[in-house]
Structures are given as C-alpha cells and as structure tokens.
Short mmCIF file of C-alpha atoms in Angstrom, two decimals:
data_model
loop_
_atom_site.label_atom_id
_atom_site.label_comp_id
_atom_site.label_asym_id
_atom_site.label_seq_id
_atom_site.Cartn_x
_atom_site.Cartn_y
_atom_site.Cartn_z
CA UNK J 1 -2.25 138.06 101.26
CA UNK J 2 -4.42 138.48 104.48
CA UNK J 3 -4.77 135.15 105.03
CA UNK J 4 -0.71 134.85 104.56
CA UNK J 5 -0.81 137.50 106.90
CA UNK J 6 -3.18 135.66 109.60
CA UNK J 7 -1.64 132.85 109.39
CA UNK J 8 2.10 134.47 110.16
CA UNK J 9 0.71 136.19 113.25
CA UNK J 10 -1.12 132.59 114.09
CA UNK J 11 2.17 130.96 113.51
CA UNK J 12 4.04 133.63 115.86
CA UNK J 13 1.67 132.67 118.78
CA UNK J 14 2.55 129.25 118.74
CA UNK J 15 5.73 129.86 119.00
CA UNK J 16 5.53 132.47 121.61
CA UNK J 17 3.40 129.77 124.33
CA UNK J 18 6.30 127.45 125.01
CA UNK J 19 8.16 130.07 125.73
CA UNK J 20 5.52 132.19 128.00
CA UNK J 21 4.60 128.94 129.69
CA UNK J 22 8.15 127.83 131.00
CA UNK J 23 9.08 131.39 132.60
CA UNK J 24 5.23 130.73 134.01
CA UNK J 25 6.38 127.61 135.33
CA UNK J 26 9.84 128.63 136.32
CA UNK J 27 8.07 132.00 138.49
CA UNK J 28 5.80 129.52 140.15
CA UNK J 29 8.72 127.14 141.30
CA UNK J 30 10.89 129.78 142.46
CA UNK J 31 7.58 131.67 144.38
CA UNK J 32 7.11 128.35 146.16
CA UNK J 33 10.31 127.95 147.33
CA UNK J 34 11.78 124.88 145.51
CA UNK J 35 15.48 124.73 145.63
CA UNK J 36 18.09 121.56 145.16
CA UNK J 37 18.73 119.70 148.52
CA UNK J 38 21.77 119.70 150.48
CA UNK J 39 22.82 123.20 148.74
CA UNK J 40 21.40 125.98 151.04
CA UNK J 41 22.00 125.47 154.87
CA UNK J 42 19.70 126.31 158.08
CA UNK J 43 22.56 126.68 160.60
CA UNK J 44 23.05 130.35 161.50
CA UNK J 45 24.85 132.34 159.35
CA UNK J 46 27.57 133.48 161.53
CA UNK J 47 28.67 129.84 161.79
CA UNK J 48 32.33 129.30 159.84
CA UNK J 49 34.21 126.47 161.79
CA UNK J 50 32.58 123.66 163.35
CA UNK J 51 34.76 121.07 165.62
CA UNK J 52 34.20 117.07 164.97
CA UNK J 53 35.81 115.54 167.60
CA UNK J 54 36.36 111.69 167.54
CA UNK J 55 33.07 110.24 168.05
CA UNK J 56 32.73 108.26 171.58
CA UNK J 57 32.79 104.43 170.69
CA UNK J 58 30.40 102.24 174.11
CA UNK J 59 31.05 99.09 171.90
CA UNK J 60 33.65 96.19 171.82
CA UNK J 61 34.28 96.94 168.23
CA UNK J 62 38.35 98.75 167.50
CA UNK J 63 38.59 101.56 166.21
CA UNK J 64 35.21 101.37 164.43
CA UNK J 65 34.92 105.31 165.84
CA UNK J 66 38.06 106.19 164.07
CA UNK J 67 35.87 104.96 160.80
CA UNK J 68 33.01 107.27 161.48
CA UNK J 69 34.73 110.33 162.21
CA UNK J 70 36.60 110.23 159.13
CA UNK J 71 33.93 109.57 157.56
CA UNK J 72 32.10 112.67 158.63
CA UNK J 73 34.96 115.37 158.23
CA UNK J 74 35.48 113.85 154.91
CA UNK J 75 31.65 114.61 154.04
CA UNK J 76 31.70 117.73 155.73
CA UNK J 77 34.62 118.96 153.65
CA UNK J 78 33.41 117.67 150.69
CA UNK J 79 29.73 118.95 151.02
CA UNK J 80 29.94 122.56 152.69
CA UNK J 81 32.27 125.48 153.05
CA UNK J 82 32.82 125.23 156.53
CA UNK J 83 35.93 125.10 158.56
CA UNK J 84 36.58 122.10 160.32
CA UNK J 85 38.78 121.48 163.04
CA UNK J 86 39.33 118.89 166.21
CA UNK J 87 39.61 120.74 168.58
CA UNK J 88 37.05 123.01 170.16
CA UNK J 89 38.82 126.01 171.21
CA UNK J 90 38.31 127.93 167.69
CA UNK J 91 35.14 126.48 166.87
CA UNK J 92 31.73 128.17 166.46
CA UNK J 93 30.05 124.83 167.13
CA UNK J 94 31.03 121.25 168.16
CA UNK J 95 29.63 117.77 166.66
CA UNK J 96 29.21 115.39 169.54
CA UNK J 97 29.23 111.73 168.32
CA UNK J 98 28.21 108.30 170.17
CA UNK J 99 27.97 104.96 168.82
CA UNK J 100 25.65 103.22 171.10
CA UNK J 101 25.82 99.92 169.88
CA UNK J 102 27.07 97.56 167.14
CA UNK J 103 25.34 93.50 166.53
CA UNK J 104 26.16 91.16 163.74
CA UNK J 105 24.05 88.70 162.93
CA UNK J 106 23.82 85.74 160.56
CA UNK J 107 20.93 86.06 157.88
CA UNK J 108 22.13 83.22 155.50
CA UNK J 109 23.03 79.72 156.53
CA UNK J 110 25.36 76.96 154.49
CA UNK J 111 24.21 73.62 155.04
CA UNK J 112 26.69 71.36 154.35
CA UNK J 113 25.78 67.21 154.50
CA UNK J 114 29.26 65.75 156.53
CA UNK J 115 30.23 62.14 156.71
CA UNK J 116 28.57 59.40 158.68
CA UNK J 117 29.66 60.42 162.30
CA UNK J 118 26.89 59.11 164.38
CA UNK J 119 26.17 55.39 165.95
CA UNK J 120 23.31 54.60 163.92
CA UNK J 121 24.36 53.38 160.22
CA UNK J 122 23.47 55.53 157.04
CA UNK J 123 22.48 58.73 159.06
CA UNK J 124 24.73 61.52 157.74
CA UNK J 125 25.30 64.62 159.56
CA UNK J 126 25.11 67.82 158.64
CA UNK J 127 27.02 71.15 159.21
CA UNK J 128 25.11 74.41 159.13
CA UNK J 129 27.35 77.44 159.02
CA UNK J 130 26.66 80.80 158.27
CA UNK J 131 27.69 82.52 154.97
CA UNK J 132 26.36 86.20 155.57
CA UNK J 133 25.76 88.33 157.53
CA UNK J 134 23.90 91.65 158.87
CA UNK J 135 25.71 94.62 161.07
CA UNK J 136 23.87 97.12 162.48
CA UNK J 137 25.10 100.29 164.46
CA UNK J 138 22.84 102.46 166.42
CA UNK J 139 24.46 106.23 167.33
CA UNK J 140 23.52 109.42 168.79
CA UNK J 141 24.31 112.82 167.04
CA UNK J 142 24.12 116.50 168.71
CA UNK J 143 25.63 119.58 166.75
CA UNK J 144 25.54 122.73 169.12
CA UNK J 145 26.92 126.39 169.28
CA UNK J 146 30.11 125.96 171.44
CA UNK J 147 29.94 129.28 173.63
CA UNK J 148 25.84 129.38 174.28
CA UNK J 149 25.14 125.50 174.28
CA UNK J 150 22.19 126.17 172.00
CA UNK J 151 21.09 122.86 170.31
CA UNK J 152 21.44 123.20 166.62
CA UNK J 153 20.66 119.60 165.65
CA UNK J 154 20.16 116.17 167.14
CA UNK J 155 19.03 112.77 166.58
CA UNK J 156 19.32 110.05 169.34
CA UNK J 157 18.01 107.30 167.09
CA UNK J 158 20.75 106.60 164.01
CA UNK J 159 20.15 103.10 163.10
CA UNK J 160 22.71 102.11 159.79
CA UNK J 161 22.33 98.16 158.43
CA UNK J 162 25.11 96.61 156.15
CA UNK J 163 25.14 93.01 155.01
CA UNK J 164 28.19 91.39 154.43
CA UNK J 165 29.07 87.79 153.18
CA UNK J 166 31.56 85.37 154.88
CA UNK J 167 34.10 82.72 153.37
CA UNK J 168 33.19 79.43 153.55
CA UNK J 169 37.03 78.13 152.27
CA UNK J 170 38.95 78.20 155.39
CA UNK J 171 42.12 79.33 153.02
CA UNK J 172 40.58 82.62 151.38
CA UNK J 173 39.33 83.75 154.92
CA UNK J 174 39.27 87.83 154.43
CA UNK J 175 37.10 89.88 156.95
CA UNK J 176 34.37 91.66 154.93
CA UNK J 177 32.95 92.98 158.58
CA UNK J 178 35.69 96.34 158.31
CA UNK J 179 34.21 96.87 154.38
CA UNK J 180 31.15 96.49 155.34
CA UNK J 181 31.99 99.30 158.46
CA UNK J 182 33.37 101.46 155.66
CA UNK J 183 30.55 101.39 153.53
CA UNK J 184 28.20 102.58 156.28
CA UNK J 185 30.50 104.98 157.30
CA UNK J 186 30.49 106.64 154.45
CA UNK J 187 25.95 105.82 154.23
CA UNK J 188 26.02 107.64 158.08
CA UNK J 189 28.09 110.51 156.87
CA UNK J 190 26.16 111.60 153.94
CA UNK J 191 22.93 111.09 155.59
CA UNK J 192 24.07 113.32 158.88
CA UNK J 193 25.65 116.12 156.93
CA UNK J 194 22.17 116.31 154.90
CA UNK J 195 20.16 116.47 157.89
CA UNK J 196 22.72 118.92 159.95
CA UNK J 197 22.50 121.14 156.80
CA UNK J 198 18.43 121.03 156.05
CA UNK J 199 17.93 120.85 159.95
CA UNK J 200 15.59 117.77 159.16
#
C-alpha cells in the first residue's frame, strides 16, 4: 500500500512539471518583453487621424503615385485603427511620400537565329530580344506631427525590385510592367506601415 501510495504522489509530480514549466516559460517571455509584431504601435498615443496625401511622383512613369498611395491607405486601414484622411486640416500627423526614381531593366535575353540576311553565304543572323525584366523604385518616406513638425518616422532610402516577364508573340502583347507596379505597391505598403508602427 505505501509503495501504491509513493508511487501516486510520484505519478502526481510528473504531471504537475509540464504544467509548472510552461507558466515558467510563459512569465519569462512576457518579463522580457516579447510581443507579436505589427500589433502594438510607438507613435504617441494621442495620435487618431493621420493624413496620406498623394505621394509626389519625380519620374516619367503615369500615375504610378496614384498606385502607391492606394496602396498605403489601403494598408493603413487594414493594419491599424487610425483615422485616415487626405487632407491635412484634421489630421494629427501627415505622411509625406516621394518616389525618387523608377528603371527597368532587361535581366533575360531571347536569342532567336533569323534568316540569312547578310552578304556572305550560310551566315545566319540572329535576333536577341529581351523576355524579362527588372523594375526598381527608389522613394523617400517622412511621417510627422502636423501642428509641431516633430519627425515621427523617416527613411530616405526605400529601394522595392519586381521582375516581370515580356511577350515575345507580337499578338498576345499585354504590359506586365503595371502588375508588376501593383505587386510592389502593395510589398512598399506593408513594409512602411510595419516600420511607421514599430518605429524601426
């Protein structure tokens, strides 16, 4: 019967541990301060509405500011409980955008043997045409209290790369540059509403 006994109260340890060691480990997390990203913000507390006006566009490319902005209300909406509005009259702070600059370049190459075109016999030709290619936007980002001017975030050095492929039949020509722009639109919004909200 004692050993019955000894082993219950054995038993009844072992059970206990698991249980004593996960609200250890769960104390120990919370003491240091882990928390999910992108759930808590940095910006100061009194801040409810925050203006995103269109961002400023220095490149030949149309309407590829129009993309972005949306974009970044969108995320903004989606990500936080903040107000946000156009304008900057009833704002508590004011998103300034820039894209600096936009480059596409070719990263794959077709080469296509063509018919004999030159003056010396059995020398073919060939055609070498691109078939992708790689866009890359630089912009500048500043968020800052409307009324004081305080800086509450900024990064000068946004750099977003998308790689898109092009048609090589002349008849199914579609422009994949403008889903390519929406794709990193939508890259450059989640990453700046993450760093506005951590203050990274």
């Amino acid at each position: 019967m004692p050993l019955l006994s000894n082993f219950k109260s054995h038993n009844f340890k072992f059970q206990i541990y698991p249980v004593c060691l996960c609200v250890s480990v769960t104390l120990l997390l919370s003491a240091c301060g882990y928390r999910v990203g992108g759930t808590a913000s940095r910006l100061p507390p009194g801040l409810k509405v925050i203006a995103v006006p269109a961002l400023r566009n220095d490149t030949n490319r149309y309407r590829i500011e129009q993309i972005m902005t949306e974009a970044v209300v969108h995320e903004f909406l989606a990500r936080t409980k903040y107000r946000i509005v156009s304008t900057e009259d009833s704002a508590d702070a004011v998103l300034h955008g820039e894209i600096t600059s936009l480059e596409a370049i070719p990263i794959v190459f077709d080469t296509t043997p063509g018919p004999n075109s030159g003056p010396i016999p059995n020398i073919n030709a060939t055609t070498t045409s691109a078939t992708a290619m790689l866009i890359s936007v630089h912009m500048k980002v500043r968020l800052e209290e409307r009324e004081t001017k305080k800086l509450l975030y900024q990064n000068d050095d946004y750099l977003f790369r998308e790689p898109y492929e092009l048609s090589t039949d002349p008849s199914r020509f579609f422009d994949e540059q403008g889903p390519a722009l929406q794709r990193m639109s939508r890259d450059f919004a989640s990453r700046l509403v993450a760093d506005v909200l951590e203050n990274f």
